[in-house]
PDB file of C-alpha atoms in Angstrom:
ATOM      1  CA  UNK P  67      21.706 224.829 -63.623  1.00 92.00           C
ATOM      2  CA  UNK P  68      20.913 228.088 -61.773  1.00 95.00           C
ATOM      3  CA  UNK P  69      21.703 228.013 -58.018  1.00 97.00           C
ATOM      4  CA  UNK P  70      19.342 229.719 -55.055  1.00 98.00           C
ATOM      5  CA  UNK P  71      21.132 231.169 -52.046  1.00 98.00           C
ATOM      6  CA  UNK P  72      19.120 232.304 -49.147  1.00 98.00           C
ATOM      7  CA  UNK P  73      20.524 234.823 -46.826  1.00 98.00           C
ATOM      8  CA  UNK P  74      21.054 234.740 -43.638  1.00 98.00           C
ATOM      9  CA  UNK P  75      20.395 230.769 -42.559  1.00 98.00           C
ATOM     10  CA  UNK P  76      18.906 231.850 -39.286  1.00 98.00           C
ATOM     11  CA  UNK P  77      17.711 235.118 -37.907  1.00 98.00           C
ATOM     12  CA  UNK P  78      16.498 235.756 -34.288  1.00 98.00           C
ATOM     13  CA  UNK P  79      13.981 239.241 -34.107  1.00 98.00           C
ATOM     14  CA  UNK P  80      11.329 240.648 -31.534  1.00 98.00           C
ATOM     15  CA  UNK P  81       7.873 240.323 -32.245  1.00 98.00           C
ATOM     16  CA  UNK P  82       6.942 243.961 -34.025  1.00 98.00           C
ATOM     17  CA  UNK P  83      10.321 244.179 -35.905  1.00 98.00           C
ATOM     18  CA  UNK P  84      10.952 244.590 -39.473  1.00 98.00           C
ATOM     19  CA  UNK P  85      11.922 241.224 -41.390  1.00 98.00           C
ATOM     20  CA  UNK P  86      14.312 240.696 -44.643  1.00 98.00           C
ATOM     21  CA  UNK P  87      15.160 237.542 -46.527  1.00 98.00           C
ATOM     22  CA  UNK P  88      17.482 237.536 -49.183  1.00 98.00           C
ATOM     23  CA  UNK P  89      17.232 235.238 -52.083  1.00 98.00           C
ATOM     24  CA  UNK P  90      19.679 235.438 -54.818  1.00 98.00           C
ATOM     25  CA  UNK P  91      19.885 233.547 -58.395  1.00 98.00           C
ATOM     26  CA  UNK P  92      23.357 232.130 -60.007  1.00 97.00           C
ATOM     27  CA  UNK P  93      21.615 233.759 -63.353  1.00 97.00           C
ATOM     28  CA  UNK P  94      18.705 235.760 -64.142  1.00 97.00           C
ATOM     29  CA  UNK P  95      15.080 234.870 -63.989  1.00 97.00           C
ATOM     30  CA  UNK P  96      13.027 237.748 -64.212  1.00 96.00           C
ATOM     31  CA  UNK P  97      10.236 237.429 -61.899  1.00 96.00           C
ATOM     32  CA  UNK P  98       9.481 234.250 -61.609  1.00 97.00           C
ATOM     33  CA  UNK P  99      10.101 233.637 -58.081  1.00 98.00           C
ATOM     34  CA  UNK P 100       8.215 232.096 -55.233  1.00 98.00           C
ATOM     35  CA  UNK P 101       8.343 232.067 -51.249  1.00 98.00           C
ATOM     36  CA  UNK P 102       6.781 229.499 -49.366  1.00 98.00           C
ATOM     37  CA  UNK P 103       6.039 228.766 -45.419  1.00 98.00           C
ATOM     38  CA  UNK P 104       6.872 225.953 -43.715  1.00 98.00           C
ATOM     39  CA  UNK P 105       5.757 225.644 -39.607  1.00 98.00           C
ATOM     40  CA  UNK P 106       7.647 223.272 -37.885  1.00 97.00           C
ATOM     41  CA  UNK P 107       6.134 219.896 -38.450  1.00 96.00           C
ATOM     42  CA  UNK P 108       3.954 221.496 -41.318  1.00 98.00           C
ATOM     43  CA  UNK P 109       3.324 221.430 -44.943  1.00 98.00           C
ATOM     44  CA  UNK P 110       5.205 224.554 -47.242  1.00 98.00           C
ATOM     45  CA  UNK P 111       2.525 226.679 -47.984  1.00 98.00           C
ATOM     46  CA  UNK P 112       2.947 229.481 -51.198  1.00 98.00           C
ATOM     47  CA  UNK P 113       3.055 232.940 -50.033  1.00 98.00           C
ATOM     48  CA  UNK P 114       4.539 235.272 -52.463  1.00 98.00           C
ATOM     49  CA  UNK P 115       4.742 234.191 -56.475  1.00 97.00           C
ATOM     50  CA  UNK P 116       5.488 236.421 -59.551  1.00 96.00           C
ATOM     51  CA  UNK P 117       8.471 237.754 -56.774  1.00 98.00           C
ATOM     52  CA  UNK P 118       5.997 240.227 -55.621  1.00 98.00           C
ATOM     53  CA  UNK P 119       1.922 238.705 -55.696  1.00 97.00           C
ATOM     54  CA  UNK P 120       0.773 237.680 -52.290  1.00 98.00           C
ATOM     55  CA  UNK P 121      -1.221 234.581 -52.117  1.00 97.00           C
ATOM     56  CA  UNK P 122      -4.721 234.573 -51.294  1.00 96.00           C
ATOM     57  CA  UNK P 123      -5.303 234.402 -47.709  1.00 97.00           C
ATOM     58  CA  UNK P 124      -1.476 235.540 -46.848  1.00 98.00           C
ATOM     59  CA  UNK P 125      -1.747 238.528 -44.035  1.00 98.00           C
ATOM     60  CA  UNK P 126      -0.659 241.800 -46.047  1.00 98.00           C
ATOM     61  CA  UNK P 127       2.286 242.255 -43.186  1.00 98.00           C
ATOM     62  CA  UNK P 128       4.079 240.042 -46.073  1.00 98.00           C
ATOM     63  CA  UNK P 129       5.712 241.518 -49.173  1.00 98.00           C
ATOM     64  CA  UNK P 130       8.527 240.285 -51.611  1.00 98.00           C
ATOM     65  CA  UNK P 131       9.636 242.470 -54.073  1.00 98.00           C
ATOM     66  CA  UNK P 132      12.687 241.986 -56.529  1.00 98.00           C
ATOM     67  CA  UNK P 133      14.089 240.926 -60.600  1.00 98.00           C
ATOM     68  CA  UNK P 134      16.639 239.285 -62.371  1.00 97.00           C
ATOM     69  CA  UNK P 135      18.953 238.221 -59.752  1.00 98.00           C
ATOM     70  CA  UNK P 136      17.999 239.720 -56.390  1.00 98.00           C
ATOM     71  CA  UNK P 137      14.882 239.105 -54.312  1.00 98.00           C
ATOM     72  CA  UNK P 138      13.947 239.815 -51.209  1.00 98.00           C
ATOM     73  CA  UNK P 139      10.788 238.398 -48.605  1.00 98.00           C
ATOM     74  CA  UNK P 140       9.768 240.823 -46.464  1.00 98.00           C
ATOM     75  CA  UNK P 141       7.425 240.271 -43.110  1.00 98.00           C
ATOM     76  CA  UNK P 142       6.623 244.239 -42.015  1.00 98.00           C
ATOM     77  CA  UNK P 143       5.704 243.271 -38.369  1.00 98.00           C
ATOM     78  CA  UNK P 144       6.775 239.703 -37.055  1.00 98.00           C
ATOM     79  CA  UNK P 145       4.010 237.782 -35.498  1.00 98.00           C
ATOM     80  CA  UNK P 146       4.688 234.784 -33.278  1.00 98.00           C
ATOM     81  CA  UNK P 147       2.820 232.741 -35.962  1.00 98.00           C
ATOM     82  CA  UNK P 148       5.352 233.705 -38.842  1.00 98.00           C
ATOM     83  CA  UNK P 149       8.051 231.523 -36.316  1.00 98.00           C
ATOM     84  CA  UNK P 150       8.776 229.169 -39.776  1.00 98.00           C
ATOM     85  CA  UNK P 151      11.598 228.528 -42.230  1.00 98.00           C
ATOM     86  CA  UNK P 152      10.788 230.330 -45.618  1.00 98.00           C
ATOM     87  CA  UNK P 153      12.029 229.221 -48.556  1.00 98.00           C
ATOM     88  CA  UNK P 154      12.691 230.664 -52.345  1.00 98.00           C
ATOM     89  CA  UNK P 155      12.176 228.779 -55.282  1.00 98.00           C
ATOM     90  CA  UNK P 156      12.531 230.040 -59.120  1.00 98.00           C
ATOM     91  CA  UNK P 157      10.392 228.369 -61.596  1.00 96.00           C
ATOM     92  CA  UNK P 158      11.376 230.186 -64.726  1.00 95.00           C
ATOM     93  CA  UNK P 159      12.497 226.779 -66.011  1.00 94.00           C
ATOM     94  CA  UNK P 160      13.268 223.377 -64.908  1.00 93.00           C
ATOM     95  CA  UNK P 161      14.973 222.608 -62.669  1.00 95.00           C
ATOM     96  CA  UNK P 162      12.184 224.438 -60.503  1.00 96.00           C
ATOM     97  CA  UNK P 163      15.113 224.706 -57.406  1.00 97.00           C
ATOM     98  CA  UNK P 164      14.465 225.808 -54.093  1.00 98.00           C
ATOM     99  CA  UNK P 165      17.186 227.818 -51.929  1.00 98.00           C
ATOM    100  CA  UNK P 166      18.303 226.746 -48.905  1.00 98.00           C
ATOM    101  CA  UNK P 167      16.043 227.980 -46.411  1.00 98.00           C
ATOM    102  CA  UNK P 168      15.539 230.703 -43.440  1.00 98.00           C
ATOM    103  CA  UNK P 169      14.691 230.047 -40.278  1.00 98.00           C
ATOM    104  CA  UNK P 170      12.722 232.489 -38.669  1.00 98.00           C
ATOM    105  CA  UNK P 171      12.173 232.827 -34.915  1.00 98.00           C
ATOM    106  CA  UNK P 172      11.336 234.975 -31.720  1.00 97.00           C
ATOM    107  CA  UNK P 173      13.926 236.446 -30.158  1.00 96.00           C
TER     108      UNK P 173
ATOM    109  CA  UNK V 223     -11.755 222.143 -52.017  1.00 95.00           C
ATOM    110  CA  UNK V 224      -8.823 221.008 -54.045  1.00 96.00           C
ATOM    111  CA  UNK V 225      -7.020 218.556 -52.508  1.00 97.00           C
ATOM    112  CA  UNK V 226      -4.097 216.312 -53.200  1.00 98.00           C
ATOM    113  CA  UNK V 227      -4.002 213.020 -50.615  1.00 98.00           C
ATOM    114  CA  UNK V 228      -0.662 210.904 -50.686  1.00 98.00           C
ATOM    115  CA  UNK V 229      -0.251 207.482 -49.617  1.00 98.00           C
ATOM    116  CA  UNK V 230       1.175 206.320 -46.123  1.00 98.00           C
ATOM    117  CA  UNK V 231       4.171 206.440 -44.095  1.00 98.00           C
ATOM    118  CA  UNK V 232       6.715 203.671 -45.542  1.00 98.00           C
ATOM    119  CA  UNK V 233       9.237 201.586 -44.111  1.00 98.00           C
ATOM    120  CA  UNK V 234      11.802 199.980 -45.917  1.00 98.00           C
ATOM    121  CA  UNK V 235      14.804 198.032 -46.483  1.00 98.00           C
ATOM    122  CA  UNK V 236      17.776 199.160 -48.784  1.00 98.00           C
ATOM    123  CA  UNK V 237      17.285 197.106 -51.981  1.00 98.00           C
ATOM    124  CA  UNK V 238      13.555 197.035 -51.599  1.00 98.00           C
ATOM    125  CA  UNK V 239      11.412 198.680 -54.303  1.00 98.00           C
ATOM    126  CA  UNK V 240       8.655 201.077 -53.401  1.00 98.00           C
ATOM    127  CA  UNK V 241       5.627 203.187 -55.311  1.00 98.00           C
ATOM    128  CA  UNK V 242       4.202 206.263 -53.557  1.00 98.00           C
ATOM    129  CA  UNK V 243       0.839 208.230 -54.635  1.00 98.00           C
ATOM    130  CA  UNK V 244      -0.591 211.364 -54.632  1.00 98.00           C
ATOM    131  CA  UNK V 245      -4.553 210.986 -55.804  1.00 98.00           C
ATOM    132  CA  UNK V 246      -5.666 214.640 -56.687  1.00 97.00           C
ATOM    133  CA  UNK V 247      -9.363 215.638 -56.323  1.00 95.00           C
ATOM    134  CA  UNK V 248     -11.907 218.170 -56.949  1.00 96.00           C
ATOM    135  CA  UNK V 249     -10.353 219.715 -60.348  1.00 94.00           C
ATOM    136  CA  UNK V 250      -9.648 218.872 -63.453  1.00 93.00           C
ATOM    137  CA  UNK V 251      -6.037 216.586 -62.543  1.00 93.00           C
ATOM    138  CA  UNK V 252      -5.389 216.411 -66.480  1.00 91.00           C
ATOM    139  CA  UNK V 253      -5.086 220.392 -66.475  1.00 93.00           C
ATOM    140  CA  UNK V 254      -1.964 220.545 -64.529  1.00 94.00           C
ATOM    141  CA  UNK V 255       1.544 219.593 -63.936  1.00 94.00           C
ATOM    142  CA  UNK V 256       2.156 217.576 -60.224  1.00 96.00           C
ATOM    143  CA  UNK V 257       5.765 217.866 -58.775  1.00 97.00           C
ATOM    144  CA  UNK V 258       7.178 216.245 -56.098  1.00 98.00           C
ATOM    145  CA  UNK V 259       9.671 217.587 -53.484  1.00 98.00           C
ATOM    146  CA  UNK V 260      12.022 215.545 -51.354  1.00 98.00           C
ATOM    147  CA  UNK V 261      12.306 216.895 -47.540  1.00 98.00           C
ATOM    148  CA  UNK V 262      15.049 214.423 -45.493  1.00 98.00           C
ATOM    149  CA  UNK V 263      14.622 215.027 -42.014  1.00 97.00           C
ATOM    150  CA  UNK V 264      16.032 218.848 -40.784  1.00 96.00           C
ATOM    151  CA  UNK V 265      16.854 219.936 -44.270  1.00 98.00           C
ATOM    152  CA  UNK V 266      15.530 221.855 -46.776  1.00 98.00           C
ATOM    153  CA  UNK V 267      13.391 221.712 -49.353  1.00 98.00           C
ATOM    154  CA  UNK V 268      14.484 219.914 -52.863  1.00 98.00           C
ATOM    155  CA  UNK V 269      12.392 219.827 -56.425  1.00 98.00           C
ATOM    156  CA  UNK V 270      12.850 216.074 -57.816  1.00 98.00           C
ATOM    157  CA  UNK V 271      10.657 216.372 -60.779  1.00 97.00           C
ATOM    158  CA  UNK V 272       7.558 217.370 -62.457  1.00 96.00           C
ATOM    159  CA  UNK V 273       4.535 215.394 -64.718  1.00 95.00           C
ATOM    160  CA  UNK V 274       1.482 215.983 -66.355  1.00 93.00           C
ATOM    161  CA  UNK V 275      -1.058 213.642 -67.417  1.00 89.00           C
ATOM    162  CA  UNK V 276      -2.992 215.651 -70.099  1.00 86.00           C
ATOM    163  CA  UNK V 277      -0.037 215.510 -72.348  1.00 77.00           C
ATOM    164  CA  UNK V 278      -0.531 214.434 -76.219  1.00 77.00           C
ATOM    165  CA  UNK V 279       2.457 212.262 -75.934  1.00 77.00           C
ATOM    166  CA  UNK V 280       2.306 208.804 -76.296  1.00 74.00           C
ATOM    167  CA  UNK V 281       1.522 207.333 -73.265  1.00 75.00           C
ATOM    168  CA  UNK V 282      -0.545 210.731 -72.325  1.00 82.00           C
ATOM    169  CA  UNK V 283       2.212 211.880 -70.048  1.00 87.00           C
ATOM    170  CA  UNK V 284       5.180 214.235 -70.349  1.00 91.00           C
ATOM    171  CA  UNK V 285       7.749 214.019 -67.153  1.00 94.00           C
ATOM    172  CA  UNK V 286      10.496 216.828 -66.291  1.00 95.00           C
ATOM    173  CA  UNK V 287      13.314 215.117 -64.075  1.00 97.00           C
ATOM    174  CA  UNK V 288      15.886 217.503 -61.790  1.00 96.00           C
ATOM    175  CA  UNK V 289      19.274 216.278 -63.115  1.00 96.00           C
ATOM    176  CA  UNK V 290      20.067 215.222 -59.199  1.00 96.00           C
ATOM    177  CA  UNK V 291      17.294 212.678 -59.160  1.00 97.00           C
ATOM    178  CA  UNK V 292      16.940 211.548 -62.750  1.00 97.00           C
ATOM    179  CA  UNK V 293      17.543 207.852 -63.148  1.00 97.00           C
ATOM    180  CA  UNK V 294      17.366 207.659 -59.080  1.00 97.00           C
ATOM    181  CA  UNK V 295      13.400 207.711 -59.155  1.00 98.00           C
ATOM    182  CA  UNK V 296      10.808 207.297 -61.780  1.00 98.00           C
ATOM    183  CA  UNK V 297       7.542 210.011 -61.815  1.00 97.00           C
ATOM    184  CA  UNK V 298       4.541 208.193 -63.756  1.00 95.00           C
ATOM    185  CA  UNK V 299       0.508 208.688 -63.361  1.00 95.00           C
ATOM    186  CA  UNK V 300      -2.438 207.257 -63.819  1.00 94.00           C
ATOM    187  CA  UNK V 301      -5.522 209.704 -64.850  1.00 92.00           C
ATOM    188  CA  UNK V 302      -8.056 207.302 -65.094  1.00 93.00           C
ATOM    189  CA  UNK V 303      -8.010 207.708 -61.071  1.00 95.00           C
ATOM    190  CA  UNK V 304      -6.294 210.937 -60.616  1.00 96.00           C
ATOM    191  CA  UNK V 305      -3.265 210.017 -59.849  1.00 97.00           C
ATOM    192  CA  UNK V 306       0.760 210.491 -60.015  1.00 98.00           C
ATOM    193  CA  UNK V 307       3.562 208.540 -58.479  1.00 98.00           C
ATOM    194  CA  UNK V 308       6.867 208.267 -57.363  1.00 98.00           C
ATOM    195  CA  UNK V 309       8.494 204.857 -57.586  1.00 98.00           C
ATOM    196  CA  UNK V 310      12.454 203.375 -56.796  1.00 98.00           C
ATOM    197  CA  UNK V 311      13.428 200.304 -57.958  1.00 98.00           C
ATOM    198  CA  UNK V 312      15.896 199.771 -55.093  1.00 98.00           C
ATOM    199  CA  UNK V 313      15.935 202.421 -51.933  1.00 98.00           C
ATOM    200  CA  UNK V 314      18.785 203.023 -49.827  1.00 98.00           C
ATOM    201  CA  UNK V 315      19.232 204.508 -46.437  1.00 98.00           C
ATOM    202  CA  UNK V 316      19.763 207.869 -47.890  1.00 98.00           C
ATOM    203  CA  UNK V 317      16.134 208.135 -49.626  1.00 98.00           C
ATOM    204  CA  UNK V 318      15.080 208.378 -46.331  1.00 98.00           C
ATOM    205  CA  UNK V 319      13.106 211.561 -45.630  1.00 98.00           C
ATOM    206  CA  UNK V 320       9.262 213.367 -46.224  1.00 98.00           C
ATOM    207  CA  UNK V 321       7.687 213.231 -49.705  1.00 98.00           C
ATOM    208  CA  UNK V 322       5.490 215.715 -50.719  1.00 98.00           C
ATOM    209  CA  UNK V 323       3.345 216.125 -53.999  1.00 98.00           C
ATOM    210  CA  UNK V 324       2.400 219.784 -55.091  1.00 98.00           C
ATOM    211  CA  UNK V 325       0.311 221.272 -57.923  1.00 96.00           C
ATOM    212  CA  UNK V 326       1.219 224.149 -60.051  1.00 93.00           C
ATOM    213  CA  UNK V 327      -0.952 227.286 -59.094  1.00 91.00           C
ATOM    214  CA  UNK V 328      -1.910 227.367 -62.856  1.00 85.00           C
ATOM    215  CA  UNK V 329      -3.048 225.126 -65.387  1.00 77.00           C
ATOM    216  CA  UNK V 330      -0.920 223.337 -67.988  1.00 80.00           C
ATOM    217  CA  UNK V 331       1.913 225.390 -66.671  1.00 81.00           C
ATOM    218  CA  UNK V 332       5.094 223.191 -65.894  1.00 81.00           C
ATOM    219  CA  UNK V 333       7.228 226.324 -65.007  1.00 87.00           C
ATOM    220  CA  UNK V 334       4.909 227.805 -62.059  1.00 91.00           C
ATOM    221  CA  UNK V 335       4.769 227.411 -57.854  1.00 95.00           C
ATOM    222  CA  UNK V 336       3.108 224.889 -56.037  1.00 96.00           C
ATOM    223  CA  UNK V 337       0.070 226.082 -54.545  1.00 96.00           C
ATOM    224  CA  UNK V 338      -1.674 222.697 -53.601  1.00 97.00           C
ATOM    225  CA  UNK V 339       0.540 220.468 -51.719  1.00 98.00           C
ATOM    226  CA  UNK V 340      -0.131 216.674 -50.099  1.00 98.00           C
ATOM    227  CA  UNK V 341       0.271 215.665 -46.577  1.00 98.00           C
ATOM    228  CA  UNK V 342       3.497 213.867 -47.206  1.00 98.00           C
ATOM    229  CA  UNK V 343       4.793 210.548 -47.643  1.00 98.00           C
ATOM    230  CA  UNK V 344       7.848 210.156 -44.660  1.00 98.00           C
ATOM    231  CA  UNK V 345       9.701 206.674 -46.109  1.00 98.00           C
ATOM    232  CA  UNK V 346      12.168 205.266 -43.815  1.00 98.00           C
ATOM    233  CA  UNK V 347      14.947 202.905 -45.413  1.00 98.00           C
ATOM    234  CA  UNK V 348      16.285 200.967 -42.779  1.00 97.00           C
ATOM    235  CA  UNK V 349      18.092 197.686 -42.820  1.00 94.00           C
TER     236      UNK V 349
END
């Protein structure tokens, strides 16, 4: 099965700055990658799908771009409400797996 | 609005068997595939499986496992109320975590995101 790794685990930035996930895939799988939200005691929510098409309702200060093997989420500005973990998941085929997680907070 | 509403908070003993739900509402539940995603408490996300209750199949259902949770848990639904579940025949301490139920973003798509999730079941295994 194809494996998810999110990089870095943790990351620590200034409200304002510029903010990079990585998500990588064991093999390929085009574009069909997701990013979801989750807020500390909250439900995931879908942000990014197709690796690059922002969810309805998502502020535009998100972006995810990436193919094949290399993805990454983006956050232009960090806002004290985008203090979550994100998480990739490919869903090219099943097993639809997620990757490990970021946490994200405020520095 | 669409909304998928699971069943409530659990507590358990290992051996014990337990059935969770996830009743969707105000679409057409036949249309598209329900997943549910394990969440033990401080970790990270993991996809257990996947059904679909418009399926041709007998028995109107077709059910995706993840290879780390098939033959641990069994997905089935009912669409004559709209709903799927997620059902152990005998827990153990280590199935204890959150529960969620999610809906692909688009109809009779198995391979998609989740863009509907539930509240979340938390089941507690306990002796």
């Amino acid at each position: 099965d194809i494996q998810m790794t999110q990089s870095p685990s943790s990351l620590s930035a200034s409200v304002g700055d510029r903010v990079t996930i990585t998500c990588r895939a064991s093999q390929g799988i085009s574009n069909y990658l997701a990013w979801y939200q989750q807020k500390p005691g909250k439900v995931p929510e879908l942000v990014i799908y197709a690796a690059s098409t922002l969810q309805s309702g998502v502020p535009s200060r998100f972006s995810g771009s990436g193919s094949g093997t290399d993805f990454t989420l983006t956050i232009s500005s960090l806002q004290p409400e985008d203090v979550a973990t994100y998480y990739c998941q490919k869903y090219d085929s099943v097993p639809l797996t997620f990757g490990g997680g970021t946490k994200v907070e405020i520095k | 609005e669409v909304q998928l509403v699971q069943s409530g908070a659990e507590v358990k003993k290992p051996g014990e068997s337990l059935k969770i739900s996830c009743q969707g509402s105000r679409y057409s539940f036949t249309n598209y595939w329900i997943g549910w995603v394990r969440q033990v408490p401080g970790k990270g996300l993991e996809w257990m499986g996947i059904v679909w209750m418009g399926s041709s199949y007998p028995g109107g259902s077709d059910t995706r496992y993840s290879p780390s949770f098939q033959g641990q848990v069994t997905i089935s639904g009912d669409k004559s109320i709209s709903t799927v579940y997620l059902q152990w025949s005998s827990l153990k301490a280590s199935d204890t975590a959150m529960y969620y139920c999610a809906r692909a973003k688009y109809s009779t798509s198995s391979d998609d995101a989740f863009n509907i999730w539930g509240q979340g079941t938390m089941v507690t295994v306990s002796p």
